[in-house]
Coordinates of C-alpha atoms in Angstrom, one line a residue:
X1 CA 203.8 -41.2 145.2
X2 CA 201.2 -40.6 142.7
X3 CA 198.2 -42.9 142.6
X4 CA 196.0 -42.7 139.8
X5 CA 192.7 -44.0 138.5
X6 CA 191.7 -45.9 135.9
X7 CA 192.9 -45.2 132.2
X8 CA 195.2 -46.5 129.2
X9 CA 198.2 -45.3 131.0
X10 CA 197.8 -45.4 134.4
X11 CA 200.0 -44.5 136.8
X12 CA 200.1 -45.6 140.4
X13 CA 199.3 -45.3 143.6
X14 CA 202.3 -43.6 145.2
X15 CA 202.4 -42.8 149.4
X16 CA 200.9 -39.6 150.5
X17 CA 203.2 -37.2 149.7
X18 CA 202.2 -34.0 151.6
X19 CA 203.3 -30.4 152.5
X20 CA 206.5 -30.3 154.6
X21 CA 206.3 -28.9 157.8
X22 CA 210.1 -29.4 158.7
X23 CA 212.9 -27.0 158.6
X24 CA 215.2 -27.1 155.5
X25 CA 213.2 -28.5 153.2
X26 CA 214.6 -27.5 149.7
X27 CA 211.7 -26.3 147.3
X28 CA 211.5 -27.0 143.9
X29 CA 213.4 -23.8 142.6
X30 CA 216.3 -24.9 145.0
X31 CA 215.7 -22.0 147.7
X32 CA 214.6 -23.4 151.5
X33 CA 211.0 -23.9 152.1
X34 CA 210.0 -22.1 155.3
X35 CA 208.2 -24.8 157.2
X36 CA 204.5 -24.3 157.4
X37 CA 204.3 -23.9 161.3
X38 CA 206.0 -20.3 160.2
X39 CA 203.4 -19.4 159.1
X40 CA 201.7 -18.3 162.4
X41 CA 202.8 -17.1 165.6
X42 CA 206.2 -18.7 167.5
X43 CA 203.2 -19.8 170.2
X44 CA 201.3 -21.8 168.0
X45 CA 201.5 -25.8 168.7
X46 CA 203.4 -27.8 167.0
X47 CA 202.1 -29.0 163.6
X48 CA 199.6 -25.8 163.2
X49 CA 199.0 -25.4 159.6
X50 CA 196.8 -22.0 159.0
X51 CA 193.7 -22.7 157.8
X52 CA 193.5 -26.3 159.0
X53 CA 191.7 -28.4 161.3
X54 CA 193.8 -31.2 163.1
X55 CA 192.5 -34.5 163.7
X56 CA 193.6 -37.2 165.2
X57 CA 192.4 -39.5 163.2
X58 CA 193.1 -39.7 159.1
X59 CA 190.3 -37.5 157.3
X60 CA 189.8 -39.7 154.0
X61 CA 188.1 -38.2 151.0
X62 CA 187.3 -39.8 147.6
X63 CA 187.5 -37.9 144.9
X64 CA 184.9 -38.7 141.6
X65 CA 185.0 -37.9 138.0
X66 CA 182.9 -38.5 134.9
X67 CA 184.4 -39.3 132.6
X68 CA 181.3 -38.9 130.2
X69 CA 179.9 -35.7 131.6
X70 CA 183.3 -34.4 133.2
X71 CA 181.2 -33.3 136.4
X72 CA 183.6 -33.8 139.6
X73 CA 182.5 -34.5 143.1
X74 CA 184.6 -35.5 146.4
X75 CA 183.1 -37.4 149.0
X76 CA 184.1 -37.0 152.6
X77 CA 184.3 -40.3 154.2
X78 CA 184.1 -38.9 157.5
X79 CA 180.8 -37.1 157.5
X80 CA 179.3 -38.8 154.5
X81 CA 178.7 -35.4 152.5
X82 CA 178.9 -35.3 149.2
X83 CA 180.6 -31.7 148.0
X84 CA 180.2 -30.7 144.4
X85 CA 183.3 -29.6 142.3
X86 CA 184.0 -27.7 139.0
X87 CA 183.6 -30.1 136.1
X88 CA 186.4 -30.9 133.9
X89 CA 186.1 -31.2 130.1
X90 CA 186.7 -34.6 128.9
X91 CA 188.8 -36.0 131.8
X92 CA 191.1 -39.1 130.5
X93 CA 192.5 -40.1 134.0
X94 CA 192.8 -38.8 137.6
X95 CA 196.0 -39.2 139.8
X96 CA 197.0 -37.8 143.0
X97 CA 199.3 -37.1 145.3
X98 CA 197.7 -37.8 148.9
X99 CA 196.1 -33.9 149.0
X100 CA 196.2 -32.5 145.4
X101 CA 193.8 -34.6 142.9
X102 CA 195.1 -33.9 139.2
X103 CA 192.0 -34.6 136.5
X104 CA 194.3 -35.2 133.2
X105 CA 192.7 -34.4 129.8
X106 CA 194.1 -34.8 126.6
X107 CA 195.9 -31.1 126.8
X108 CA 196.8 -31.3 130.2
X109 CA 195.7 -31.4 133.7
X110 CA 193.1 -29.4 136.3
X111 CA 194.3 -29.5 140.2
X112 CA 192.0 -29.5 142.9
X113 CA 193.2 -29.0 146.6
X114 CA 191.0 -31.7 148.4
X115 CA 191.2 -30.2 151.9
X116 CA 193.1 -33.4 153.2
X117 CA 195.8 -34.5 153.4
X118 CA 198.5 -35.8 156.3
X119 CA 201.6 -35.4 157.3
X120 CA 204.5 -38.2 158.4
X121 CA 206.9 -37.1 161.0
X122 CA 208.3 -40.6 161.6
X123 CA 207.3 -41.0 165.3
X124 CA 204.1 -39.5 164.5
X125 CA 202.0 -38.5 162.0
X126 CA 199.4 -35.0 161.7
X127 CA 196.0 -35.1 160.0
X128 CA 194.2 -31.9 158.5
X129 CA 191.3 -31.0 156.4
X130 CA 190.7 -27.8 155.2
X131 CA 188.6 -26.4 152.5
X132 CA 188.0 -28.1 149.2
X133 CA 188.8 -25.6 146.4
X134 CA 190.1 -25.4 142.6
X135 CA 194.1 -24.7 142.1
X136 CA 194.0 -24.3 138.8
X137 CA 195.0 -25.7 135.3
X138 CA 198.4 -26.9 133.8
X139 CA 198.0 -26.5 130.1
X140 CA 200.0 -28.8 128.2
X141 CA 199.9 -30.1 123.8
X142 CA 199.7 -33.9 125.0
X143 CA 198.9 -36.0 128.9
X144 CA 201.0 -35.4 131.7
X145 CA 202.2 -37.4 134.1
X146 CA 202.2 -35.8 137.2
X147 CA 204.2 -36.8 140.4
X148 CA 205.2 -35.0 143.8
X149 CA 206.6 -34.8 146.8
X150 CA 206.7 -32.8 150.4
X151 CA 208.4 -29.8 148.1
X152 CA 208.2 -30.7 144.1
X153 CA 205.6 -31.6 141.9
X154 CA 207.3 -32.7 138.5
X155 CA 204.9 -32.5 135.2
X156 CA 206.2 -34.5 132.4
X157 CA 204.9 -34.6 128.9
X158 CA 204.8 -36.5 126.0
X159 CA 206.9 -33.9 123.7
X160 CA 209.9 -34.8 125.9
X161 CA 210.0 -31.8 128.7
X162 CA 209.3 -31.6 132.0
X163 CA 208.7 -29.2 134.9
X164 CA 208.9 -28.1 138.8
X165 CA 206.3 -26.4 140.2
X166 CA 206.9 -25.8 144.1
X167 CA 204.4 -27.3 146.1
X168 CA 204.2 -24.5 147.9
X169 CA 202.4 -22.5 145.2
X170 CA 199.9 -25.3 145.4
X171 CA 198.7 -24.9 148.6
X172 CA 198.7 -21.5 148.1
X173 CA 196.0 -22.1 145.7
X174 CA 197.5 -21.3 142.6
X175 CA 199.9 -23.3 140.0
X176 CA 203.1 -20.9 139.9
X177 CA 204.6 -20.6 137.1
X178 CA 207.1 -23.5 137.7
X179 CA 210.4 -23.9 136.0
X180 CA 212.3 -26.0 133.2
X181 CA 213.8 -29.2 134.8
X182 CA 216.7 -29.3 132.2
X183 CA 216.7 -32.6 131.8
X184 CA 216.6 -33.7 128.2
X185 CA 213.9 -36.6 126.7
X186 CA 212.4 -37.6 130.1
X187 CA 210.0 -40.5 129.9
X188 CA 209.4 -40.4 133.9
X189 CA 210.4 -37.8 136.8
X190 CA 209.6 -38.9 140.0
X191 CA 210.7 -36.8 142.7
X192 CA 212.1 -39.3 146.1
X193 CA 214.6 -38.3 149.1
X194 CA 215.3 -34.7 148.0
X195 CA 216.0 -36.1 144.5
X196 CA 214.4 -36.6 141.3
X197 CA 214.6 -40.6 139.6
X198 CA 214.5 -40.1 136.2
X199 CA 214.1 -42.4 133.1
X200 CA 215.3 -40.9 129.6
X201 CA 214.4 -42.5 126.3
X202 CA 218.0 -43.1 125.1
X203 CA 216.4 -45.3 122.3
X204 CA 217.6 -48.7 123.9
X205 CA 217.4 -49.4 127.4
X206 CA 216.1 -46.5 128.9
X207 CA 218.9 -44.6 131.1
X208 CA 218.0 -44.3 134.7
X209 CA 220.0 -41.5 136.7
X210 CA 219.3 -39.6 140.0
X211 CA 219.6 -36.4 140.1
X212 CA 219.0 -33.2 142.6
X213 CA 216.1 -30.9 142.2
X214 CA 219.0 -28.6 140.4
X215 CA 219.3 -31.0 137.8
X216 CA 222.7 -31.9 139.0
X217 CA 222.9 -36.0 138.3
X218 CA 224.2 -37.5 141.5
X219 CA 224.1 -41.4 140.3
X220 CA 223.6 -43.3 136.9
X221 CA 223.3 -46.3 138.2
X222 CA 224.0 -49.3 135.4
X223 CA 220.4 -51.0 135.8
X224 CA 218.0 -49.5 132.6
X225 CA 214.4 -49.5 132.3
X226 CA 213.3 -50.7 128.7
X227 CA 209.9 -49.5 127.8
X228 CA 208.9 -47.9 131.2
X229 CA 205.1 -48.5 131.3
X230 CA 204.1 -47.2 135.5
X231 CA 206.4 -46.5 138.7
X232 CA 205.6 -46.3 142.6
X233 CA 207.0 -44.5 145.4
X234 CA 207.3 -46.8 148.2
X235 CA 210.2 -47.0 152.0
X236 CA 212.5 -48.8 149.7
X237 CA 212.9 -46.5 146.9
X238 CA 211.1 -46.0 143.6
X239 CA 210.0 -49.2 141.9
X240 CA 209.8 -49.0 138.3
X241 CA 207.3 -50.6 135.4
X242 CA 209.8 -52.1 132.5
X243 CA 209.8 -54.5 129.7
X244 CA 212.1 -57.4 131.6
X245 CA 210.5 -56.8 135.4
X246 CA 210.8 -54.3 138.0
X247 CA 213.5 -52.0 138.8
X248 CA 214.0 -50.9 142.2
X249 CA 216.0 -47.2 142.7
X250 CA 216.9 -46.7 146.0
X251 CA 219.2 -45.1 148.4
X252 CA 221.7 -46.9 150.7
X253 CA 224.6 -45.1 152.9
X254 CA 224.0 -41.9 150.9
X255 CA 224.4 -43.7 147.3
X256 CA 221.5 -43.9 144.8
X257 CA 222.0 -47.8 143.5
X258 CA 219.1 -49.5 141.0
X259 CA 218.2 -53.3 141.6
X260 CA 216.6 -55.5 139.3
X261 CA 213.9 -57.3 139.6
X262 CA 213.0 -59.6 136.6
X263 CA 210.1 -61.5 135.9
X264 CA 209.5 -65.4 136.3
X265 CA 211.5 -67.0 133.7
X266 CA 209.1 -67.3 130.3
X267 CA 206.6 -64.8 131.5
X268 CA 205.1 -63.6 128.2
X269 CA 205.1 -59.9 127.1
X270 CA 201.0 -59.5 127.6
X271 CA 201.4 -60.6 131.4
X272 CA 203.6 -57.5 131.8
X273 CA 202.7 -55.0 134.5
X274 CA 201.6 -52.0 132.7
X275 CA 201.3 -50.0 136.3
X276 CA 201.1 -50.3 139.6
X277 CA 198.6 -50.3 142.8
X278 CA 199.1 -50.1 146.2
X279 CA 198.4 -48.6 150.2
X280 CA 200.6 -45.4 149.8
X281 CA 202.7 -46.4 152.3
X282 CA 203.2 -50.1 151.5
X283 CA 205.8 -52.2 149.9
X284 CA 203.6 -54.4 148.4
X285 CA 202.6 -53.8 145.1
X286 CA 199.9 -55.0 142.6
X287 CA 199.1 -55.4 138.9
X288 CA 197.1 -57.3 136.2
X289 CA 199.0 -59.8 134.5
X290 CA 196.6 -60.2 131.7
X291 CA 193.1 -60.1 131.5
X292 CA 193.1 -63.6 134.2
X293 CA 195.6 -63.3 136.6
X294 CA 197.5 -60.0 138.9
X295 CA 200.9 -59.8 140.2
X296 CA 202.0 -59.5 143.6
X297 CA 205.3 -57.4 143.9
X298 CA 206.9 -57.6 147.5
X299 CA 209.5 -54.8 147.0
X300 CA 211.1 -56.1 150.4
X301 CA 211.8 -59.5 149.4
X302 CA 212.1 -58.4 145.4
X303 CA 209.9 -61.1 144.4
X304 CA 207.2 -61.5 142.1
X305 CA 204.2 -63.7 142.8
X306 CA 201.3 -64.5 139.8
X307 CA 198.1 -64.9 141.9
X308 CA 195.6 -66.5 139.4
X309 CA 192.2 -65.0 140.3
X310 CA 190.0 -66.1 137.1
X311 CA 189.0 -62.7 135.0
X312 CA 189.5 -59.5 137.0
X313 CA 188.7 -55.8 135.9
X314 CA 190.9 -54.5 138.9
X315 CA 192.8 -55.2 141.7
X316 CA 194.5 -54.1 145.0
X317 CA 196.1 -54.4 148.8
X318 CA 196.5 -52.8 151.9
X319 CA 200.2 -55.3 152.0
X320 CA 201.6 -57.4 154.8
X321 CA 198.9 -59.9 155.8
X322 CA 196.2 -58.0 154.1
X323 CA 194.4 -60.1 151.2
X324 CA 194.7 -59.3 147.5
X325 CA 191.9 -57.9 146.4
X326 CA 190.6 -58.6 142.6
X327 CA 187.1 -57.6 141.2
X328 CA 185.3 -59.7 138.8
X329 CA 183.6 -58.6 135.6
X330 CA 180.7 -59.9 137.6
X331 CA 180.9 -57.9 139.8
X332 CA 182.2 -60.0 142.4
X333 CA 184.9 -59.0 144.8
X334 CA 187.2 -61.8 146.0
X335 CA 190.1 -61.9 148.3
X336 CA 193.2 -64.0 148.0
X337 CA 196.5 -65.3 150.4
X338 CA 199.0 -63.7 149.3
X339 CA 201.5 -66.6 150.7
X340 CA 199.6 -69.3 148.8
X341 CA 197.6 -68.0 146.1
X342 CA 194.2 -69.5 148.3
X343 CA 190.9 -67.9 147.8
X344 CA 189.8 -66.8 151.4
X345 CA 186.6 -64.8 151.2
X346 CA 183.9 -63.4 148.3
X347 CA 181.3 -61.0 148.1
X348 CA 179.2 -60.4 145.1
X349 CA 178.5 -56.5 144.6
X350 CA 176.9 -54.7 141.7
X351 CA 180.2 -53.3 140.3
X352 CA 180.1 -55.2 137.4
X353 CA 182.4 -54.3 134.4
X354 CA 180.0 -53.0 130.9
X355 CA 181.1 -53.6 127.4
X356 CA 184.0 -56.1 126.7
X357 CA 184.1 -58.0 129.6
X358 CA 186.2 -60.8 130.8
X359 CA 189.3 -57.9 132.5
X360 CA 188.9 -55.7 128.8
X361 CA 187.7 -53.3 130.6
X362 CA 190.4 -53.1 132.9
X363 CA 192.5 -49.9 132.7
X364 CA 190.3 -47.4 131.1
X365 CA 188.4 -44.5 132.2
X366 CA 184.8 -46.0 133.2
X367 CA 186.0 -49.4 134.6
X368 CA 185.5 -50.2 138.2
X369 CA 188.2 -49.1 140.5
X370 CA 189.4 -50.4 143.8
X371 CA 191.7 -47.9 146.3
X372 CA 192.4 -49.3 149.4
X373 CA 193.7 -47.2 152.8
X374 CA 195.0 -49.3 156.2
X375 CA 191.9 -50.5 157.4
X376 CA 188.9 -50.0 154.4
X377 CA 188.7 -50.6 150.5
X378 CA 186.6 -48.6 147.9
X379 CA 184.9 -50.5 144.8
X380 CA 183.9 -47.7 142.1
X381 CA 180.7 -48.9 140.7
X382 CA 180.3 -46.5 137.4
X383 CA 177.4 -48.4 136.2
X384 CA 175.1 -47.8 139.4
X385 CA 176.6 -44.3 140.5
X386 CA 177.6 -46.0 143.6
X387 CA 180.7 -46.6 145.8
X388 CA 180.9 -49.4 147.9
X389 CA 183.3 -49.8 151.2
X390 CA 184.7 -52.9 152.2
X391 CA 185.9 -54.3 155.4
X392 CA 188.5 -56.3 154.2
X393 CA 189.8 -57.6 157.5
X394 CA 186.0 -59.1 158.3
X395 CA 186.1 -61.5 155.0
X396 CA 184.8 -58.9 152.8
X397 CA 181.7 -57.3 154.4
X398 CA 180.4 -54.6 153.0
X399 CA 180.6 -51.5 155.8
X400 CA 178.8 -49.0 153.8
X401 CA 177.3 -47.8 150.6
X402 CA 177.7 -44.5 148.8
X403 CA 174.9 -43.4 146.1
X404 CA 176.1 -40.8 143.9
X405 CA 174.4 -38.7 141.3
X406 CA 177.5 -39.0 138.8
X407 CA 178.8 -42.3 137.6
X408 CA 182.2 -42.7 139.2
X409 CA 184.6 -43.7 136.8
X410 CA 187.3 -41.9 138.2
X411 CA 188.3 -42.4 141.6
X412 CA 191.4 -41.8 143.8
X413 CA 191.2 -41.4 147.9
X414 CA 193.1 -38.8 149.3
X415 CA 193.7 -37.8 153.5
X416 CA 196.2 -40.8 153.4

């Protein structure tokens, strides 16, 4: 799951999606991926990754962008140290992938390896942090949309194309050279269980299929997705952004099925969810439904839920029994019951929104940001070169305070 930070077309927070340490896994050009371990000796313990540090506990970074000034920073949430990064000309957005930060710009994107990043085994999971350094620079005519997984990252563009780059190369430290994913007019490709879910512009209703890294399609399932706005990659499948609700593509007894999930009867077209935020990891998702109000999406139970909070720049949630978070123009942070729609706690920070106000802000580079992990939340204040963290599960308090010497108005936490 890709999340991403603030901008006209944002696309979501996705789960951490991170380098594959079991056997078999397919890479992007379709040959096997050795698994990492391989990469020492047969006596090394298991989960060894050379050039890593294993922790037991996650090792969350922030990364920072200025948008203004294109200078780049990541902050290390564990010792509080601030490390300095190659600026970016003109940076438009910033997504990532749980390791990999991706700083788009209006003729591509510039990928940094944060040095963290985990890894899921199911009945356990590995933490690492390595090295911060520069990957390199996918060069594109238009934006990308960028999403991976444990093997693929897919790079989409405006013009129609799209590729796979091995995610091996990444972490490598260099691009690759990637290859053509064959699939003609993508909108989205969003790589998920060894597939890729991908949304074509067929002019009308927007064709979903699932096909295999090859390009082979496997299922086209009858569910479209008109006007496809954001996505997220969450345990039930890929939830996607489009003009009549959510659609959800998942897999079921080795079938690849799409489920709709439509919108509360006369819910009106600038209410829509333009993207998605989330915990990677959760099946709770969050948008704005306007400039007064953010929807609650619980993939499980394939409901929506309008939550109205008053005018908020951004919002977020760690999912089951956490509180939605929404920040005010304000500046004030406010958390909600997701059951009932109650107000439960406030706190009034400095992260107040500049220029438009009243949730215009919302949704472009500069605004405040909220990303949210399983046990803290981080409020981007651009305006006072600060980052705040929350305790959200002690009504709000706020646990620390970051100064910066940039004004974050890009922000996405990776280590998760």
């Amino acid at each position: 799951m890709t999340t991403r930070s603030t901008t006209a077309r944002r696309l979501p927070a996705v789960a951490a999606l991170t380098l594959a340490l079991c056997a078999g896994c397919a890479s992007g050009d379709g040959t096997e991926q050795q698994p990492a371990e391989s990469k020492s000796s047969a006596s090394a313990p298991h989960g060894y990754v050379e050039g890593a540090e294993e922790s037991a506990e996650q090792q969350s970074r922030l990364v920072l962008g200025d948008p203004a000034t294109g200078r780049t920073r990541v902050l290390d949430l564990i010792d509080e140290k601030t490390h300095r990064t190659p600026s970016v000309k003109k940076p438009t957005a910033l997504t990532t992938d749980g390791r990999f930060a991706h700083f788009h710009t209006a003729t591509g994107a510039t990928v940094l390896d944060t040095g963290a990043w985990m890894v899921d085994h199911g009945d356990h999971v590995h933490y690492y942090r390595a090295d911060i350094r520069p990957v390199g620079r996918i060069s594109a005519a238009d934006d990308l949309a960028i999403r991976s997984d444990a093997a693929v990252t897919a790079v989409t563009g405006k013009d129609g194309g799209a590729r796979l780059h091995r995610r091996a190369d990444l972490e490598d430290g260099r691009i690759g050279k990637g290859r053509d994913a064959a699939i003609d007019k993508p909108v989205s490709v969003i790589p998920f269980d060894e597939h890729l879910v991908v949304v074509s512009d067929d002019g009308e209703s927007g064709r979903v299929t699932v096909r295999t890294r090859a390009g082979k399609q496997v299922a086209a399932p009858k569910a479209g997705c008109r006007d496809p706005r954001g996505d997220a990659v969450t345990r039930r499948g890929v939830v996607l952004s489009c003009a009549d609700g959510a659609v959800l593509v998942r897999e079921e007894d080795g079938k690849f099925e799409a489920v709709e999930i439509p919108y509360p009867e006369d819910t009106p077209e600038e209410e829509r969810a333009d993207d998605f935020r989330l915990r990677p990891g959760s099946d709770t998702l969050t948008s704005l439904a306007g400039d007064a109000a953010v929807w609650v999406l619980d993939v499980t139970d394939r409901k929506w839920k309008r939550i109205d909070t008053g005018p908020v720049v951004a919002a977020n949630t760690a999912g089951e029994g956490a509180p939605l978070l929404a920040l005010g123009p304000d500046g004030t942070l406010r958390g909600y019951d997701i059951d009932n729609g109650r107000r439960t706690a406030e706190i009034e920070l400095k992260a107040k929104a500049t220029g438009r106000g009243k949730g215009k802000d919302a949704g472009t580079p500069g605004a405040p940001d909220i990303a949210v992990d399983t046990t803290r939340a981080y409020v981007s204040d651009p305006a006072g070169k600060r980052v705040d963290e929350i305790d959200y599960n002690d009504d709000l308090r706020l646990a620390r305070s970051f100064d910066l010497d940039i004004s974050p108005g890009l922000m996405v936490e990776t280590g998760r």
